[in-house]
mmCIF file of C-alpha atoms in Angstrom:
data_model
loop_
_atom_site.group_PDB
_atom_site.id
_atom_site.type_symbol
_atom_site.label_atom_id
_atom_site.label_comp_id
_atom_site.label_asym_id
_atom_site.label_seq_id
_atom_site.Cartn_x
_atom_site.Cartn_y
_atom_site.Cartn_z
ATOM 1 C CA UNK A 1 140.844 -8.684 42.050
ATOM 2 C CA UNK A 2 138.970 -9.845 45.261
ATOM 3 C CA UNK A 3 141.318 -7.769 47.538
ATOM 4 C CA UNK A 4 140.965 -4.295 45.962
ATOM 5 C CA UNK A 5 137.379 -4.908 46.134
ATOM 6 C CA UNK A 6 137.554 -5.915 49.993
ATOM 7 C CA UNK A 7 136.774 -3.743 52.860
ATOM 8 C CA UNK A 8 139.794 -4.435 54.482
ATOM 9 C CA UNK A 9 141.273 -2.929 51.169
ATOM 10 C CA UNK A 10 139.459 0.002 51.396
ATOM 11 C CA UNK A 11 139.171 0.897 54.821
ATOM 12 C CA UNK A 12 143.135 0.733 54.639
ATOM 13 C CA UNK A 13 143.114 2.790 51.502
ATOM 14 C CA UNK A 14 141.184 5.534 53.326
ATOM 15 C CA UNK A 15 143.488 5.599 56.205
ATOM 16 C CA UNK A 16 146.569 5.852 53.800
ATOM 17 C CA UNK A 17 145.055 8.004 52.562
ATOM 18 C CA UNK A 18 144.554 10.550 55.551
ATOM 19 C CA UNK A 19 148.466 9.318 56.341
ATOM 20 C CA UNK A 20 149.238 10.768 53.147
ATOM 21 C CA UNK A 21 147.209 13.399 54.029
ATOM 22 C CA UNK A 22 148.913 14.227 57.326
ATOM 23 C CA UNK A 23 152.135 13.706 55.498
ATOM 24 C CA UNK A 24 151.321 16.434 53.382
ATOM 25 C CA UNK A 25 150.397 18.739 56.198
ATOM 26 C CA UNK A 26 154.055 18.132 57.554
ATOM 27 C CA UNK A 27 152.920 16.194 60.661
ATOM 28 C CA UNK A 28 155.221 12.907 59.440
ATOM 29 C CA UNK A 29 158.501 14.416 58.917
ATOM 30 C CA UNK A 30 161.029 12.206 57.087
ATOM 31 C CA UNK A 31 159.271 8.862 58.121
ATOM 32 C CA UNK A 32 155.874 9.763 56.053
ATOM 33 C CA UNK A 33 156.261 6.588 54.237
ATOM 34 C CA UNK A 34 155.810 4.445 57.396
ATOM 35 C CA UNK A 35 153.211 6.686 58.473
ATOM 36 C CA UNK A 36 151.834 5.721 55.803
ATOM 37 C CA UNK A 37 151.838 2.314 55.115
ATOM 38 C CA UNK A 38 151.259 2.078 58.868
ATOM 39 C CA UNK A 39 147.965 3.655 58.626
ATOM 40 C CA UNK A 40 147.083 1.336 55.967
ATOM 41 C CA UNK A 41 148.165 -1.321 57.751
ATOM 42 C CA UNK A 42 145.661 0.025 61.178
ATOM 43 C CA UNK A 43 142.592 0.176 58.782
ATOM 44 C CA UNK A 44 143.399 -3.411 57.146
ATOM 45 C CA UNK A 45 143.617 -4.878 60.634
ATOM 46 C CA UNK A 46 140.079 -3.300 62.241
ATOM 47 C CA UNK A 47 138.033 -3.254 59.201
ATOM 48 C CA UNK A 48 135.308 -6.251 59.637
ATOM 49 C CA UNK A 49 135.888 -9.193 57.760
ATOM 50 C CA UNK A 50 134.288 -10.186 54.697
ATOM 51 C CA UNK A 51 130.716 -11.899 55.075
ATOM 52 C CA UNK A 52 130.275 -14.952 53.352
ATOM 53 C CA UNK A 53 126.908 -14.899 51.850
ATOM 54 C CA UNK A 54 124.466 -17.947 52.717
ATOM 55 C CA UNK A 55 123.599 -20.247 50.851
ATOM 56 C CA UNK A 56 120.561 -20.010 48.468
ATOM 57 C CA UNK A 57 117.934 -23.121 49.799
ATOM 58 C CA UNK A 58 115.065 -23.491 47.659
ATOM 59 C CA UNK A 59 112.322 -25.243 50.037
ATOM 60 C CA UNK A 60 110.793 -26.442 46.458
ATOM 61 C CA UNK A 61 113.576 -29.018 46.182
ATOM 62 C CA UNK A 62 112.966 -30.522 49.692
ATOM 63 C CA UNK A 63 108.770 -31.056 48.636
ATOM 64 C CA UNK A 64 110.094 -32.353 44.716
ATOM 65 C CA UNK A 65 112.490 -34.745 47.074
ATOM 66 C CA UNK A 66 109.183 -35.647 49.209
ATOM 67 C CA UNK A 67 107.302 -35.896 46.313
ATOM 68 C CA UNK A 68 108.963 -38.727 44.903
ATOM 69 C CA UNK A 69 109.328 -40.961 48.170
ATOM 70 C CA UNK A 70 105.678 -40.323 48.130
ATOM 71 C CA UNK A 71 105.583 -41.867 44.661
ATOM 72 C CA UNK A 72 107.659 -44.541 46.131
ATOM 73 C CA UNK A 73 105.531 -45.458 49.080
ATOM 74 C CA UNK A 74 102.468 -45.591 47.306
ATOM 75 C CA UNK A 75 103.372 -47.895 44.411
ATOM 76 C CA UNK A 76 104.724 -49.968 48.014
ATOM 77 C CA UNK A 77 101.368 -49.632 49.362
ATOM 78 C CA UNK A 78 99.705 -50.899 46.204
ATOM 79 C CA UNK A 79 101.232 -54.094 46.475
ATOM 80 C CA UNK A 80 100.394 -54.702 50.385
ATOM 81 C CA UNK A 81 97.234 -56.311 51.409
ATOM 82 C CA UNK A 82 95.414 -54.678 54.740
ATOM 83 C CA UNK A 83 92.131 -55.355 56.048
ATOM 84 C CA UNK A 84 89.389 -52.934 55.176
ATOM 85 C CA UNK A 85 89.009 -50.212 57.872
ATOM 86 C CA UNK A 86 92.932 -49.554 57.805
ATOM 87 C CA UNK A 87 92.798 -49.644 54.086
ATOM 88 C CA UNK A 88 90.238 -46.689 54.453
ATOM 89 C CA UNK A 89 92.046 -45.077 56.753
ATOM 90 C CA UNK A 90 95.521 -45.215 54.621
ATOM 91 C CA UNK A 91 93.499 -44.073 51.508
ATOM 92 C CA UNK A 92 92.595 -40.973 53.584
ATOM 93 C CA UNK A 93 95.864 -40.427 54.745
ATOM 94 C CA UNK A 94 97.301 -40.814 51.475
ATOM 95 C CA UNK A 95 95.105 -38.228 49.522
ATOM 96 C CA UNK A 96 95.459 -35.989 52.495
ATOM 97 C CA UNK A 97 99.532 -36.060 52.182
ATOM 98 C CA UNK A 98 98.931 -36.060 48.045
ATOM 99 C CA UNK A 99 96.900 -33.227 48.058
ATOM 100 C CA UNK A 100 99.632 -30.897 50.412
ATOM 101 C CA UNK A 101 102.429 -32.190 47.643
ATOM 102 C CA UNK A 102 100.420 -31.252 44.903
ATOM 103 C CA UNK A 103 101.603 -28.686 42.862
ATOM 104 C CA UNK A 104 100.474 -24.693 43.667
ATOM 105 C CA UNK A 105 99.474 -22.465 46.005
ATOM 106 C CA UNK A 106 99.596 -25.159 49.190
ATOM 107 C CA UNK A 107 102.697 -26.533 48.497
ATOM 108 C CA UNK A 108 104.164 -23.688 47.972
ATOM 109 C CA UNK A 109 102.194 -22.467 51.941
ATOM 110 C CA UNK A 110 103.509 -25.760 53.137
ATOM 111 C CA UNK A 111 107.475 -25.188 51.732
ATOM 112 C CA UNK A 112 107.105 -21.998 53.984
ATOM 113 C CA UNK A 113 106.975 -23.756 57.182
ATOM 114 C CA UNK A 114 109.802 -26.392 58.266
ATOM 115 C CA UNK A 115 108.013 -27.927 60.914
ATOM 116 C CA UNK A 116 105.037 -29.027 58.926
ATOM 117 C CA UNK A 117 107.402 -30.543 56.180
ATOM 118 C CA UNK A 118 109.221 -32.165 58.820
ATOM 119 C CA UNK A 119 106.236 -33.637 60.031
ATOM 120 C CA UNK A 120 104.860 -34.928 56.567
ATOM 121 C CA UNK A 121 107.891 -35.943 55.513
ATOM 122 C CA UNK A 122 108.609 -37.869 58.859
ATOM 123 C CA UNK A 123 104.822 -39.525 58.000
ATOM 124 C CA UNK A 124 105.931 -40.554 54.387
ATOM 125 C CA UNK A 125 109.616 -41.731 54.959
ATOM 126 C CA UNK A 126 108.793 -43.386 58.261
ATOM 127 C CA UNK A 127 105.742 -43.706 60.179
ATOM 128 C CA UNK A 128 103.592 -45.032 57.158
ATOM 129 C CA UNK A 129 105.979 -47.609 56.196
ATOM 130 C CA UNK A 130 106.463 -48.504 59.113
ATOM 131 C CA UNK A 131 103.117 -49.057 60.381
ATOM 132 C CA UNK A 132 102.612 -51.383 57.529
ATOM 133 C CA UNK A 133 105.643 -53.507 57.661
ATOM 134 C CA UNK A 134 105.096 -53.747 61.490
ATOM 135 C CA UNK A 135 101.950 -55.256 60.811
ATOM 136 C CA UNK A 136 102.935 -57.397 58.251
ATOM 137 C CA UNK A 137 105.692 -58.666 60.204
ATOM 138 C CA UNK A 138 103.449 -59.063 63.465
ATOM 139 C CA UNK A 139 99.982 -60.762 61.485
ATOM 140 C CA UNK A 140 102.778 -63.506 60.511
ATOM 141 C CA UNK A 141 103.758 -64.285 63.994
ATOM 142 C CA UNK A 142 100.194 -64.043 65.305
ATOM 143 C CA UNK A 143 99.358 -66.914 63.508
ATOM 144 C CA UNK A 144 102.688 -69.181 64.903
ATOM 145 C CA UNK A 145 100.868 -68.272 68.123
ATOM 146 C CA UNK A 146 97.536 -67.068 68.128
ATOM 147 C CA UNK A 147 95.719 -65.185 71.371
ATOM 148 C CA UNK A 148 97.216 -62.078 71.598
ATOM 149 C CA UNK A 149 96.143 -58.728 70.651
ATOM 150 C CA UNK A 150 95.466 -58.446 66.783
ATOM 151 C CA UNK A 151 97.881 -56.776 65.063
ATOM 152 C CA UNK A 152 94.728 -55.330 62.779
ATOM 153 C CA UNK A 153 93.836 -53.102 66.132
ATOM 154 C CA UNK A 154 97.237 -51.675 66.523
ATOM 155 C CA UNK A 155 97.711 -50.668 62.608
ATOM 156 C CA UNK A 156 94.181 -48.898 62.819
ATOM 157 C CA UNK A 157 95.039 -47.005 66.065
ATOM 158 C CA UNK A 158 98.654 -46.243 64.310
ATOM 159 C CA UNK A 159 96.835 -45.042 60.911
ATOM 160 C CA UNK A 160 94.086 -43.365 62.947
ATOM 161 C CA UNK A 161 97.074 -41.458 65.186
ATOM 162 C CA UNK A 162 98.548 -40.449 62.039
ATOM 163 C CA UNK A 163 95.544 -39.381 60.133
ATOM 164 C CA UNK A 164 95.252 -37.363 63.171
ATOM 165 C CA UNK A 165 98.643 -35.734 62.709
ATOM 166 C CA UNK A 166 98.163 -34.712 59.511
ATOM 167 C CA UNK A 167 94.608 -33.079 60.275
ATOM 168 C CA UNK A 168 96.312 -31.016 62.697
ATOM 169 C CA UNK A 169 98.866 -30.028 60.321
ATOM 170 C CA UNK A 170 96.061 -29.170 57.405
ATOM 171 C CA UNK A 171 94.688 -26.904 60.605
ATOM 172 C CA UNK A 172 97.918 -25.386 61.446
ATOM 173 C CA UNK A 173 98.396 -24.319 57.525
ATOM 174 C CA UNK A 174 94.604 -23.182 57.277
ATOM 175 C CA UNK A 175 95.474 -21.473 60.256
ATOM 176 C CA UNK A 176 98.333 -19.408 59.093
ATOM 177 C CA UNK A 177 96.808 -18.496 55.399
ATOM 178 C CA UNK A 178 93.244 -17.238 57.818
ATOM 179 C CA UNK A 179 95.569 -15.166 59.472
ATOM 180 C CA UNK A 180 97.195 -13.696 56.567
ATOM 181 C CA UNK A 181 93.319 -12.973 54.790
ATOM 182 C CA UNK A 182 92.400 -11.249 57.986
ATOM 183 C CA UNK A 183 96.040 -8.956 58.454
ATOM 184 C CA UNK A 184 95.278 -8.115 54.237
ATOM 185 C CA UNK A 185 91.806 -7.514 55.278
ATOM 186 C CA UNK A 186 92.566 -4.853 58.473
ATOM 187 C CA UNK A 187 95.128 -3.239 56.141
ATOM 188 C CA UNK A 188 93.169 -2.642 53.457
ATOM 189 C CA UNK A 189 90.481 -1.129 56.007
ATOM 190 C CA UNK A 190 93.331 1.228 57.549
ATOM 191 C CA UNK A 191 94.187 2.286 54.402
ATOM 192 C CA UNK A 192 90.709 3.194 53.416
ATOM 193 C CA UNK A 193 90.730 5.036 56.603
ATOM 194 C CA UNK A 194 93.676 7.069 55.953
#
């Protein structure tokens, strides 16, 4: 049922037709059949192929998907102790990357740029858990040999890098639904102009 439906179908149908056409007008002689089928078989073979359709992506599913590492990382985070200042600073960070996942209106601004999901979900899969597994890991040999840098210094300046990040990003989405309140705002003036 797919190939009488198909433009290489039709576009050969149409040009057996005008065979048949030319047939009739006594232009194929005795080999009008050939004529033809050989017409049909011309307009099968340059008609443009079918287009496969892309796929339907719903950027919803990637932010449900982000969602629940998020979920994840802080029930991980609520069993991890870290001095004080980071603590603030990951508490920050945290209701900053909750409140972009939260269901609505910014979310929804957020699903429509790639780079700034990349970006948080690079923060929540990666750099976050890293940050506090690294100093874990490091606070434990610190104290085998003490007198180095403190590992408390490097997860602040890590959080503080990545609290950064995510500022910018907030900016960069602010940025984009400003933009869009402004181009409604000069249309809406043109119109009343017109």
């Amino acid at each position: 049922m797919g190939w009488l439906e198909s433009r290489k179908n039709l576009a050969g149908s149409a040009c057996g037709v005008a065979g048949a056409g030319l047939a009739l007008a006594g232009a194929g002689g005795a080999w009008w059949p050939l004529v033809v089928v050989g017409l049909y078989g011309a307009g099968a073979l340059i008609a443009p192929p079918e287009r496969v359709p892309v796929p339907p992506f719903d950027p919803g599913e990637e932010l449900g998907a982000l969602r629940a590492d998020f979920a994840r990382l802080r029930e991980y985070l609520a069993e991890v102790e870290l001095p004080s200042p980071a603590a603030g600073t990951l508490a920050e960070l945290a209701e900053l990357y909750g409140a972009l996942l939260a269901p609505g209106w910014v979310a929804r601004a957020l699903a429509t740029e790639p780079d700034a999901v990349h970006a948080l979900a690079r923060g929540i899969r990666q750099d976050v858990p890293e940050c506090v597994d690294a100093y874990h890991r490091t606070r434990w040999w610190d104290r085998m040999s003490p007198g180095g840098e403190a590992p408390e210094q490097h997860l602040e300046r890590q959080l503080a890098a990545l609290r950064e990040e995510a500022g910018r990003l907030t900016a960069g989405l602010h940025e984009v639904e400003a933009r869009r309140q402004q181009t409604h705002t000069a249309y809406l003036e043109e119109r009343g102009r017109s």
